[in-house]
Coordinates of C-alpha atoms (C1' of nucleotides) in Angstrom, one line a residue:
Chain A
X213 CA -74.3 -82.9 4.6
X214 CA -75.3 -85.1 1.5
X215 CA -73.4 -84.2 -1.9
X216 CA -77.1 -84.1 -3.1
X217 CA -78.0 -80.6 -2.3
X218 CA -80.3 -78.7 -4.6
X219 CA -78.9 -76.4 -7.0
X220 CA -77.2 -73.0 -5.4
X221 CA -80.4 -70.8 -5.3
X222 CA -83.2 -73.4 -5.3
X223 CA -84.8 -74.7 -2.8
X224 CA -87.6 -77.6 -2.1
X225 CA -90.8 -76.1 -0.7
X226 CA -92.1 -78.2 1.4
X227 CA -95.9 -78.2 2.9
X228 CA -95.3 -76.2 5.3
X229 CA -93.4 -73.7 3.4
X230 CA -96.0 -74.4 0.4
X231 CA -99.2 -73.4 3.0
X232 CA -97.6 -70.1 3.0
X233 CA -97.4 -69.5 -0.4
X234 CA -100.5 -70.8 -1.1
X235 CA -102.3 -68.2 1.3
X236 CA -100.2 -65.6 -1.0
X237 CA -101.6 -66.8 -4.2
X238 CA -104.8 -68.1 -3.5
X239 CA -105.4 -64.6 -1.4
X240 CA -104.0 -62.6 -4.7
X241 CA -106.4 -64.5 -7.7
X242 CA -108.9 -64.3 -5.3
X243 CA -109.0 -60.6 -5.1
X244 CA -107.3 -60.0 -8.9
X245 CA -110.2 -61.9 -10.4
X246 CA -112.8 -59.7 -7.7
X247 CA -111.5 -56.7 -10.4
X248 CA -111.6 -58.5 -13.5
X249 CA -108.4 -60.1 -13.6
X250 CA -108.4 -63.0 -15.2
X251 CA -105.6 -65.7 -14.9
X252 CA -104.0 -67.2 -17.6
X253 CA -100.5 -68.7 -18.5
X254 CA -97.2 -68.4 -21.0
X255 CA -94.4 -71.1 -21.2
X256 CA -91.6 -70.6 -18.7
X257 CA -89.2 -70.6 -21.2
X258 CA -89.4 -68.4 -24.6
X259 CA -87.1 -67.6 -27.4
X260 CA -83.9 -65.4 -25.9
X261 CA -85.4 -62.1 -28.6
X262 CA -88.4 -61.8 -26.0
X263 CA -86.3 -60.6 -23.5
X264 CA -83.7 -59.1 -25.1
X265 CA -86.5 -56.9 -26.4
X266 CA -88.9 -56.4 -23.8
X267 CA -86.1 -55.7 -20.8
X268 CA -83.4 -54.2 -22.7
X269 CA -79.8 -55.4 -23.9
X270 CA -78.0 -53.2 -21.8
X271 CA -80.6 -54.4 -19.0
X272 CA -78.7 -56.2 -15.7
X273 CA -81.3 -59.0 -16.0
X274 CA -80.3 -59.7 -19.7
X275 CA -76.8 -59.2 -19.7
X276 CA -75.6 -61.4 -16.8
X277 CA -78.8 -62.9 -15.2
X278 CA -80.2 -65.2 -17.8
X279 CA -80.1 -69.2 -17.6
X280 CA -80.0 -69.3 -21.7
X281 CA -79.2 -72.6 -23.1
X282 CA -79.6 -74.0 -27.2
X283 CA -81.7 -76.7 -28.8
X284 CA -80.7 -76.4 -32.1
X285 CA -78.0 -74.1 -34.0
X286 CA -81.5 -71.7 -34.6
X287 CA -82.7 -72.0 -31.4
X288 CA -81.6 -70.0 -28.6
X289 CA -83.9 -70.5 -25.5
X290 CA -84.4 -68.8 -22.0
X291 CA -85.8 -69.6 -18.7
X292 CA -87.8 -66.3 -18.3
X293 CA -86.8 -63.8 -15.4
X294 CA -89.9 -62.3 -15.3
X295 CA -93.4 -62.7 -16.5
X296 CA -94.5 -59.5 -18.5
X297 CA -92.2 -60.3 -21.5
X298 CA -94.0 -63.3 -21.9
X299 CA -97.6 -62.0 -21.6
X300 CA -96.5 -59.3 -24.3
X301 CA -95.8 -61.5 -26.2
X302 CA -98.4 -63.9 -26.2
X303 CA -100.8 -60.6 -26.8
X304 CA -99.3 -60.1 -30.1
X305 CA -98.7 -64.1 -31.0
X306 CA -102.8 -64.3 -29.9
X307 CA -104.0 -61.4 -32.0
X308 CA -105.6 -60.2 -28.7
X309 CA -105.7 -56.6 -29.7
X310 CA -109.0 -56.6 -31.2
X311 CA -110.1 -57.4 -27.8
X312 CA -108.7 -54.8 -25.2
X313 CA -108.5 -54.0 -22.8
X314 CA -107.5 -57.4 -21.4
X315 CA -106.9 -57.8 -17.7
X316 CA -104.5 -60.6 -16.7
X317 CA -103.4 -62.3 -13.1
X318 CA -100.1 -64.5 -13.5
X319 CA -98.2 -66.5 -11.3
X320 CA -95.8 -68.9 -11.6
X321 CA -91.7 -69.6 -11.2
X322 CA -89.1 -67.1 -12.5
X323 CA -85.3 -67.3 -13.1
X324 CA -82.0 -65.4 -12.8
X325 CA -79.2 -66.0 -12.0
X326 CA -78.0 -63.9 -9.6
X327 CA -75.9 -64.6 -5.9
X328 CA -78.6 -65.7 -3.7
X329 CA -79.3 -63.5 -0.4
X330 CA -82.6 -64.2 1.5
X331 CA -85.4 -62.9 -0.3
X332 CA -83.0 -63.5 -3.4
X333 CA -83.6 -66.9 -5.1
X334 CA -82.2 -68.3 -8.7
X335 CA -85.5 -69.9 -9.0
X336 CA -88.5 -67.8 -7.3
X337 CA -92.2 -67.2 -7.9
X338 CA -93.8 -64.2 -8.8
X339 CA -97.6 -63.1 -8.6
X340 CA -98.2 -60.7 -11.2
X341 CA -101.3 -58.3 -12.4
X342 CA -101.1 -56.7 -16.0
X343 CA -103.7 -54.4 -17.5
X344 CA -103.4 -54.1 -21.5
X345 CA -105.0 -51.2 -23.4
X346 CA -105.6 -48.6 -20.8
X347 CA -104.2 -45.3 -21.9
X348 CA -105.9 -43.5 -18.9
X349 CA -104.3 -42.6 -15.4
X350 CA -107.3 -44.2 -13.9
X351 CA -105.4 -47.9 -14.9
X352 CA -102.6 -47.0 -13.2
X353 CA -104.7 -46.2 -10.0
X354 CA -106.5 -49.5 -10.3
X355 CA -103.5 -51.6 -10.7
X356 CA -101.4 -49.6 -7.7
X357 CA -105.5 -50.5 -5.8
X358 CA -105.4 -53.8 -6.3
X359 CA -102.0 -54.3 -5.2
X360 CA -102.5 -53.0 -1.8
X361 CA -106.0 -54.7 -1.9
X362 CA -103.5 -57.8 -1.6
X363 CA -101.2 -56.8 0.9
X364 CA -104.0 -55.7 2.8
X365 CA -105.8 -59.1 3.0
X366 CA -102.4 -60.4 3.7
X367 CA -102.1 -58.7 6.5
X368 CA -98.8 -57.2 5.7
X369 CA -99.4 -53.5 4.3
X370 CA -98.8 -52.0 7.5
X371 CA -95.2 -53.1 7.4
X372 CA -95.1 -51.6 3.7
X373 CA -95.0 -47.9 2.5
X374 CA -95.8 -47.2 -1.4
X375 CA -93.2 -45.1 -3.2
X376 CA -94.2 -43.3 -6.1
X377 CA -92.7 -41.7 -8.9
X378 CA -93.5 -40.8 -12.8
X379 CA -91.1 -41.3 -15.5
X380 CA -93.5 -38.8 -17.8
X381 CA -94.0 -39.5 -21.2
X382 CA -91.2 -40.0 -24.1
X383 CA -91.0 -36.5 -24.8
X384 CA -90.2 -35.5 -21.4
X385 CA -88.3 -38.6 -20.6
X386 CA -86.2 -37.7 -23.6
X387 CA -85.7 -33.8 -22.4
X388 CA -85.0 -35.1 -18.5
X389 CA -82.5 -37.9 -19.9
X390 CA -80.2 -35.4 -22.2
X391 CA -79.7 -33.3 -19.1
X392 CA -78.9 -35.4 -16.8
X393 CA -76.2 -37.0 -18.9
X394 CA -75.1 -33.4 -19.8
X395 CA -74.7 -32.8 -16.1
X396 CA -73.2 -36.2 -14.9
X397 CA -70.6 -35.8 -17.7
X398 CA -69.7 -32.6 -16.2
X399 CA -69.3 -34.5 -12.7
X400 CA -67.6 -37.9 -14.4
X401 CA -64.6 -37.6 -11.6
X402 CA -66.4 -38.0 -9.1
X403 CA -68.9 -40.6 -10.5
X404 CA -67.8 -44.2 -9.1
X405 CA -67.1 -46.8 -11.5
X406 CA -70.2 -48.3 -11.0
X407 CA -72.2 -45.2 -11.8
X408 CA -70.2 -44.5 -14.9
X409 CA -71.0 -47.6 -16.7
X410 CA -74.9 -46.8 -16.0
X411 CA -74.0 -43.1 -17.9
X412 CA -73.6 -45.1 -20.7
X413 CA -76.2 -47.6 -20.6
X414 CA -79.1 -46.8 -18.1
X415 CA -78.8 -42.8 -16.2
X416 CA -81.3 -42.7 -14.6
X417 CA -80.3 -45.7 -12.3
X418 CA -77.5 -43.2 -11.0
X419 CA -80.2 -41.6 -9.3
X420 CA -80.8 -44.3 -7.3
X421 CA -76.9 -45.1 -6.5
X422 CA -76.0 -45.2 -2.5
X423 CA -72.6 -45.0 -3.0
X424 CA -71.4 -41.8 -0.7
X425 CA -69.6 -39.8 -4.0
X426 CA -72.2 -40.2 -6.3
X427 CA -75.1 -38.9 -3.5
X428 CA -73.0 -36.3 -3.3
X429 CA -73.4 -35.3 -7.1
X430 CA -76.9 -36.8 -7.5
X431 CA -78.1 -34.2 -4.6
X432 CA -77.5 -31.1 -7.3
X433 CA -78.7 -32.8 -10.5
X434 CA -81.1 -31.8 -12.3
X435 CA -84.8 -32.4 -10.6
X436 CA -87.5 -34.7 -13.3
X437 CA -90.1 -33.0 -12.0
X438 CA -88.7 -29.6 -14.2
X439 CA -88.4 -31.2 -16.9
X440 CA -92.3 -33.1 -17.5
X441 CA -94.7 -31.5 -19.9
X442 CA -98.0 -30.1 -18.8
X443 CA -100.1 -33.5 -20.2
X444 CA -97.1 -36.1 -18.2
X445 CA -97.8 -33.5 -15.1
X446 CA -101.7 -33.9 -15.4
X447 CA -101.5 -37.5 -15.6
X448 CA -99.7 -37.6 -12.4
X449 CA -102.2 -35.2 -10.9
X450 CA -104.9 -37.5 -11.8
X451 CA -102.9 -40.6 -10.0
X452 CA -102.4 -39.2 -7.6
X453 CA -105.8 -38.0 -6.8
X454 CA -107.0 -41.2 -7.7
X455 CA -105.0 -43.3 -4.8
X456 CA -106.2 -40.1 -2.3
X457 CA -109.5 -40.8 -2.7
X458 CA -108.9 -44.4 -2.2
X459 CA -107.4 -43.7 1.0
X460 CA -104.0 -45.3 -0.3
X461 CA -101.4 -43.2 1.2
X462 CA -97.8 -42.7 -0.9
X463 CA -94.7 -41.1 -0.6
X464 CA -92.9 -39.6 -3.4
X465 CA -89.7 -40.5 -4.3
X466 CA -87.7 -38.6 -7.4
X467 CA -84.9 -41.3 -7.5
X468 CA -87.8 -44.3 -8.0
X469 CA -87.0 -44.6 -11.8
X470 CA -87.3 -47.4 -14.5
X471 CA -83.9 -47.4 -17.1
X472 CA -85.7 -48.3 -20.0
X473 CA -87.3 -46.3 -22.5
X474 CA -90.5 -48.1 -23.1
X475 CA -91.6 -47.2 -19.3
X476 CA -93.6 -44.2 -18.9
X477 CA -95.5 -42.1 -16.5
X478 CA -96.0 -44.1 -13.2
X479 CA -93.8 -46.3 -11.0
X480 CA -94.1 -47.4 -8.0
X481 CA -93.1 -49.5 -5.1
X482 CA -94.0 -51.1 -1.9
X483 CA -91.1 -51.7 0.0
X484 CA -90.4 -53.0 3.8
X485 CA -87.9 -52.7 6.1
X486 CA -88.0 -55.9 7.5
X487 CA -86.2 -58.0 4.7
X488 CA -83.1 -56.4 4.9
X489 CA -81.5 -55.4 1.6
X490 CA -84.5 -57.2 -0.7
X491 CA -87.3 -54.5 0.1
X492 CA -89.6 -54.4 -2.7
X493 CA -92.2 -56.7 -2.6
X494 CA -94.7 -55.8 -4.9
X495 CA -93.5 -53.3 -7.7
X496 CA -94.2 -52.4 -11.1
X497 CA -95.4 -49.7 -13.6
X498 CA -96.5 -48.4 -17.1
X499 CA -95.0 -49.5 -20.1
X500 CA -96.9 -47.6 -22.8
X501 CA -93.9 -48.1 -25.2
X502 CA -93.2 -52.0 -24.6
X503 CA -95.7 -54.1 -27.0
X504 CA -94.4 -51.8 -29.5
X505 CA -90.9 -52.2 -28.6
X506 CA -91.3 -56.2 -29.4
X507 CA -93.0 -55.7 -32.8
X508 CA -96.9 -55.5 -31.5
X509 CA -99.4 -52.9 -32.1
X510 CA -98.7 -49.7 -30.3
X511 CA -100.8 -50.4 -27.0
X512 CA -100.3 -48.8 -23.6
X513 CA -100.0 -51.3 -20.2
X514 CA -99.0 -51.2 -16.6
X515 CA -98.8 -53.7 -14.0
X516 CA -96.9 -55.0 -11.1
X517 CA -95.1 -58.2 -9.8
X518 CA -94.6 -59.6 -6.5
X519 CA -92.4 -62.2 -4.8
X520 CA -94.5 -65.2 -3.5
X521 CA -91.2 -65.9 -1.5
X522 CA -91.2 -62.1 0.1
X523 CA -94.5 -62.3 1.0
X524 CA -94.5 -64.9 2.5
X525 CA -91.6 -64.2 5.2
X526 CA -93.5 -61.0 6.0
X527 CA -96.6 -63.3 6.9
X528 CA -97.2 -63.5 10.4
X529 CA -98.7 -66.7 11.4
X530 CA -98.0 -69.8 9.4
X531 CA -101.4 -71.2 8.4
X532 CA -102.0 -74.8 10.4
X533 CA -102.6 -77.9 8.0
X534 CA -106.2 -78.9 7.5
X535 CA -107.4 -81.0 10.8
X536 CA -108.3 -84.6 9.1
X537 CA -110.7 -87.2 11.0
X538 CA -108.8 -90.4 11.4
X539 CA -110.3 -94.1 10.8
X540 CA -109.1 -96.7 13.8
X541 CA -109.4 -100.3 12.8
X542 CA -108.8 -102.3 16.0
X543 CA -107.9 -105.9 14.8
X544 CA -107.3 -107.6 11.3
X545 CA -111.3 -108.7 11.1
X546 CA -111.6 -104.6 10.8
X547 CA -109.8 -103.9 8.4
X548 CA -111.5 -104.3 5.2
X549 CA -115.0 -102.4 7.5
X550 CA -112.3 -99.3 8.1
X551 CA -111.3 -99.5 4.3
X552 CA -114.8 -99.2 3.1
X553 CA -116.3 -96.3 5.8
X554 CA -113.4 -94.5 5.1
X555 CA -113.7 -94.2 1.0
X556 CA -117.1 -93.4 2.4
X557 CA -116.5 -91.2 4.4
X558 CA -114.5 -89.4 1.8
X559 CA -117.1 -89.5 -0.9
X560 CA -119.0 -87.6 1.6
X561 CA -116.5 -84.7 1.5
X562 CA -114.6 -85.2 4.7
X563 CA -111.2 -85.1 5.6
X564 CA -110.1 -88.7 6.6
X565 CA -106.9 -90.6 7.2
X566 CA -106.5 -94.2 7.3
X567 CA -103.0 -95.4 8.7
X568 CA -101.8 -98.3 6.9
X569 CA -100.3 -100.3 9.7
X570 CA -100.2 -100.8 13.6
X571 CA -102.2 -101.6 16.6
X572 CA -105.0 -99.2 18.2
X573 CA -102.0 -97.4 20.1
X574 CA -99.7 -96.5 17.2
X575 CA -102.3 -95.5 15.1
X576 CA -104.1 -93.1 17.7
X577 CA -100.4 -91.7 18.4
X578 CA -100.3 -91.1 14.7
X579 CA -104.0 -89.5 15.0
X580 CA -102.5 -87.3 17.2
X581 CA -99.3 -86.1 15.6
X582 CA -101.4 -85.4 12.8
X583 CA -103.5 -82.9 14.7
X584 CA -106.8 -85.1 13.9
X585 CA -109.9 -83.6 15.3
X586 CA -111.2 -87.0 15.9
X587 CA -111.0 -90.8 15.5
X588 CA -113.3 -93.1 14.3
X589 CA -112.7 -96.7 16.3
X590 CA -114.0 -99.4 14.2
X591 CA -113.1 -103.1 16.3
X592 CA -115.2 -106.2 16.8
X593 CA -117.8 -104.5 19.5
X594 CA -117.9 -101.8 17.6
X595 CA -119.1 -103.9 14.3
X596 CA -121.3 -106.3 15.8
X597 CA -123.8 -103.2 16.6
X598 CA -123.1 -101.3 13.2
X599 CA -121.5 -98.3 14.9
X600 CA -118.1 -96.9 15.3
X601 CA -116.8 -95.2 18.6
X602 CA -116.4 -91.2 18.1
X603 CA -113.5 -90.1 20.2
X604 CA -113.1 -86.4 20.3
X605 CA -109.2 -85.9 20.5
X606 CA -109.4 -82.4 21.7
X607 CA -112.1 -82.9 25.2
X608 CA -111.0 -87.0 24.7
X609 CA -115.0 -87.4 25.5
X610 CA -116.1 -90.5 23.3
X611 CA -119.2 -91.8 22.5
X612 CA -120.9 -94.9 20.1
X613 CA -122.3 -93.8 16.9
X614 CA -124.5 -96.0 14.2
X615 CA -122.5 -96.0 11.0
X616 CA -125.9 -94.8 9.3
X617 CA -125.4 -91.1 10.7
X618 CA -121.9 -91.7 10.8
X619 CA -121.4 -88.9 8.6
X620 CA -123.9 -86.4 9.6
X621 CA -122.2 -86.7 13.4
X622 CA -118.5 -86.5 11.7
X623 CA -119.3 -83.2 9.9
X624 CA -119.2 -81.1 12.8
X625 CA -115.5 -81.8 13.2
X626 CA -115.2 -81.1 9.3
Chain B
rG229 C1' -70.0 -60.5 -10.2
rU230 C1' -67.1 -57.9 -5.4
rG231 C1' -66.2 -57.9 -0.1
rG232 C1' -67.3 -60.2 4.8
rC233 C1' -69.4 -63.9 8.4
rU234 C1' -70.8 -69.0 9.0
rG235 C1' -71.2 -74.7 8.2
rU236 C1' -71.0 -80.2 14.5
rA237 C1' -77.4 -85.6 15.1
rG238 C1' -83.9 -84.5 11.6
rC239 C1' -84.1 -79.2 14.2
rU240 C1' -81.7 -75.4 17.6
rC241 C1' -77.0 -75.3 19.5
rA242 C1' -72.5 -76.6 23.2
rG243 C1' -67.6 -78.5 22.4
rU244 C1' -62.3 -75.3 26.9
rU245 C1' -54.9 -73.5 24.9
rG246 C1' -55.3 -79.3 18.7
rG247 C1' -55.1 -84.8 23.1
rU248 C1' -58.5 -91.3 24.6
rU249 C1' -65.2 -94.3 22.5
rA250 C1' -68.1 -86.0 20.0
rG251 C1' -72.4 -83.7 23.9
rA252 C1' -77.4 -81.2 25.4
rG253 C1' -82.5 -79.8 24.5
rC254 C1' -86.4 -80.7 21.2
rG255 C1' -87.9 -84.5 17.8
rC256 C1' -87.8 -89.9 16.6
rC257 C1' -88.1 -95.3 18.2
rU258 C1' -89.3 -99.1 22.1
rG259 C1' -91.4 -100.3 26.8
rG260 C1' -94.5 -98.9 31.3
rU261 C1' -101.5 -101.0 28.7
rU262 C1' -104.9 -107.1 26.8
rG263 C1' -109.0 -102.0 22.5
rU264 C1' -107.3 -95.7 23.3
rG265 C1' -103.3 -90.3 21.6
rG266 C1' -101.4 -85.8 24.1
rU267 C1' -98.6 -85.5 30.1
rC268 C1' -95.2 -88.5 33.0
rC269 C1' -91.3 -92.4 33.8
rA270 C1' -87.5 -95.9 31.9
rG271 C1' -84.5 -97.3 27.9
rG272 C1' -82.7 -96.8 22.7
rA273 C1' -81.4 -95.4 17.7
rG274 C1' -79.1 -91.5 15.2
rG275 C1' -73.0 -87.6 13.4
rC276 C1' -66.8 -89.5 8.0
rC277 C1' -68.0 -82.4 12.8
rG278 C1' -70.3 -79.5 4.6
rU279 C1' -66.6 -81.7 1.0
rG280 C1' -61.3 -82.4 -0.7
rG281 C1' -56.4 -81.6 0.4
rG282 C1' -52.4 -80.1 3.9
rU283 C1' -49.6 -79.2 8.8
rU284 C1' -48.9 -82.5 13.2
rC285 C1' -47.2 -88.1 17.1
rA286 C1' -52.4 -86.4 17.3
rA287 C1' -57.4 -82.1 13.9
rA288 C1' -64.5 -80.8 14.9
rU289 C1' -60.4 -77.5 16.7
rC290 C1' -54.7 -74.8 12.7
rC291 C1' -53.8 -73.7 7.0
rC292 C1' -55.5 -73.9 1.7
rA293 C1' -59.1 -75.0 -1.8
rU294 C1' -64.1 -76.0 -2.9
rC295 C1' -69.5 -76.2 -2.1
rA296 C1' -73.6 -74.1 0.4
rG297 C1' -76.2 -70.5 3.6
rC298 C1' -76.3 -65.6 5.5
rC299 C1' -74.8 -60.0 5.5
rA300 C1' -73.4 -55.7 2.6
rC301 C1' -72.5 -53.9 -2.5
rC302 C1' -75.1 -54.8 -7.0
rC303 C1' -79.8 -56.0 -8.9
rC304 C1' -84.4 -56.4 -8.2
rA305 C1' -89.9 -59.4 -6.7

RNA sequence: GUGGCUGUAGCUCAGUUGGUUAGAGCGCCUGGUUGUGGUCCAGGAGGCCGUGGGUUCAAAUCCCAUCAGCCACCCCA
């Protein structure tokens, strides 16, 4: 091939491809703005602080998955990895805590530098839903709602199952944290090397470790669920109930955690089988703890993200490109007719297409391999009565139409 | 970042134990029609065999490196 090939982990999308992701996002603002989500947008770059912050130093994403480059000796710069860093940030920048709670849709390109995989890209685009200011359990049930509202209209949730899980609140977090390193420390030989780095920075990713040894120790550790206070247990009740009477079926899952300690309470997944080892497609949380983290306000949140890129491999059908009408001069003395019918035409809110070379059979060829519904034949008989022929390119039935209802007769094949 | 598999026309692939001008299907172009597409028929264009080195009389075929994709780990959307 070429020496020009994108960067490792990009790729061009293409209007095929960009159909498909199109369905994803239009499909997701759609039904995000249907609750009161309201879009709205943050520089895909920000100062490296907002992510150090908001994810974590010790966080995989910030310590070896960040495109980071300088401007100026004071100005250290990153290509965001993910979007909710960013809104945080713009809600304390914007003074937007006098007006909670605020509902935000997102969507836009993300990057990290990580070894591409299918369903793993450097560059990738993520739909995202945030609700700011919501202390109550019945947030988190909304935001987990919407999210299979949009999987649903996708037509993919059946090939999902949610996994849920609570992280409790700091206190219990705190309790469940201490002894969990007290017992892993006690089980350190037969911790892989992998796992005992994560003692260190992040435990509570050991729980979700598939290496053989570890499974083995993680199967007697101690269990969360002994260790959450009566309120983080209520709230969980409450969620819980809350996606039963929604109908939105779950399945728990204790080793579904969050390493950072600004998460809290709920977390949750939808994961498929059918993308191999990239299964979560839409995932997120609470972050009660994260605004304040950063230097906001104390103010709770939860949200979730999505790949554009993952949903739209699990799409079945690819959607077909619009159908356009196309305008047939037939000789140079039509030309200019075909130019002005067509702008017409267009004016009028129809699809048209008017090839810019070639004789009546290379330009109904190309009528064709564009899928046109019809074709509009404008030559010399055609002119001298004011009308157009009107061939049908799916029955091939043809007939002569003035150019005064021209329109009118073309929007049936609009 | 670690380990493995792969890389031949625009696409999907074939290419025998290294041996003359590298093949197929689809797609594309031209013609069979002077004002009519899809089907059919005939013809045609298009490959530095990912890239760079090496071994050999001879390399798409063997070796090394490199780039990219894929799979698993890891991480996550």
């Amino acid at each position: 091939m070429s020496t020009l090939q994108p960067v490792r982990g990009t790729r061009d999308i293409l209007p095929d491809e960009m159909r498909r992701h199109r369905v994803v996002i239009d499909t997701a603002r759609a039904l995000a703005e249907q609750y009161g989500y309201l879009e709205m947008s943050t520089p895909v770059f920000e100062f490296t602080e907002v992510f150090k912050r908001s994810l974590g130093d010790t966080s995989d994403v910030v310590t070896k998955e960040m495109y980071t480059f300088s401007m100026k000796e004071s100005e250290e710069l990153t290509l965001r990895p993910e979007a909710t860093a960013g809104i945080a940030r713009a809600f304390i920048s914007g003074g937007l805590a006098q007006q909670l709670p605020l509902k935000y849709f997102y969507c836009g390109p993300m990057f990290r530098h990580e070894r591409p995989q299918k369903g793993r890209q450097r560059q990738f685009h993520q739909i995202d839903v945030e609700l700011l200011g919501v202390a109550e359990p019945l947030g988190d049930v909304e935001v987990i709602a919407i999210g299979a509202h949009v999987l649903d209209a996708l037509g993919v949730l059946e090939k999902t199952a949610l996994e849920l899980n609570t992280l409790g609140d700091p206190e219990s977090r705190r309790a469940y944290r201490a002894a969990l390193v007290e017992y892993f420390q006690d089980h350190r030989a037969q911790l892989s090397a992998d796992s005992l780095d994560r003692l260190d920075r992040n435990p509570l990713r050991i729980l979700d470790s598939k290496n053989e040894g570890d499974r083995r120790v993680i199967a007697d550790a101690p269990l969360f669920g002994d260790y959450l206070n009566q309120e983080s247990r209520d709230f969980f009740d409450t969620v819980k109930a809350g996606l039963e009477v929604l109908d939105i079926p779950y399945q728990l899952n204790p080793r579904l955690v969050r390493g950072l300690d600004y998460y809290t309470h709920t977390a949750f997944e939808f994961t498929t089988r059918e993308l191999g080892a990239q299964g979560a497609v839409l995932a997120g949380g609470r972050y009660d703890g994260l605004i304040e983290t950063i230097g906001g306000p104390s103010t709770p949140g939860i949200g979730w993200a999505a790949g554009v890129e993952r949903l739209s491999m699990l799409l079945g059908r690819a959607p077909v490109a619009p159908r356009p009408v196309v305008v047939v001069p037939v000789g140079g003395g039509a030309e200019e007719a075909a130019l002005t019918l067509t702008q017409r035409l267009r004016q009028a809110g129809l699809s048209i297409e008017l090839g810019f070379s070639g004789n009546l059979k290379k330009r109904m060829k190309r009528a064709d391999r564009l899928n046109a519904r019809a074709a509009v034949i404008l030559g010399e008989d055609e002119l001298a009565r004011n009308s157009a022929t009107v061939r049908d390119l799916d029955t091939g039935e043809q007939e002569l139409v003035s150019l005064d209802v021209l329109s009118d007769r073309l929007a049936r094949f609009g």
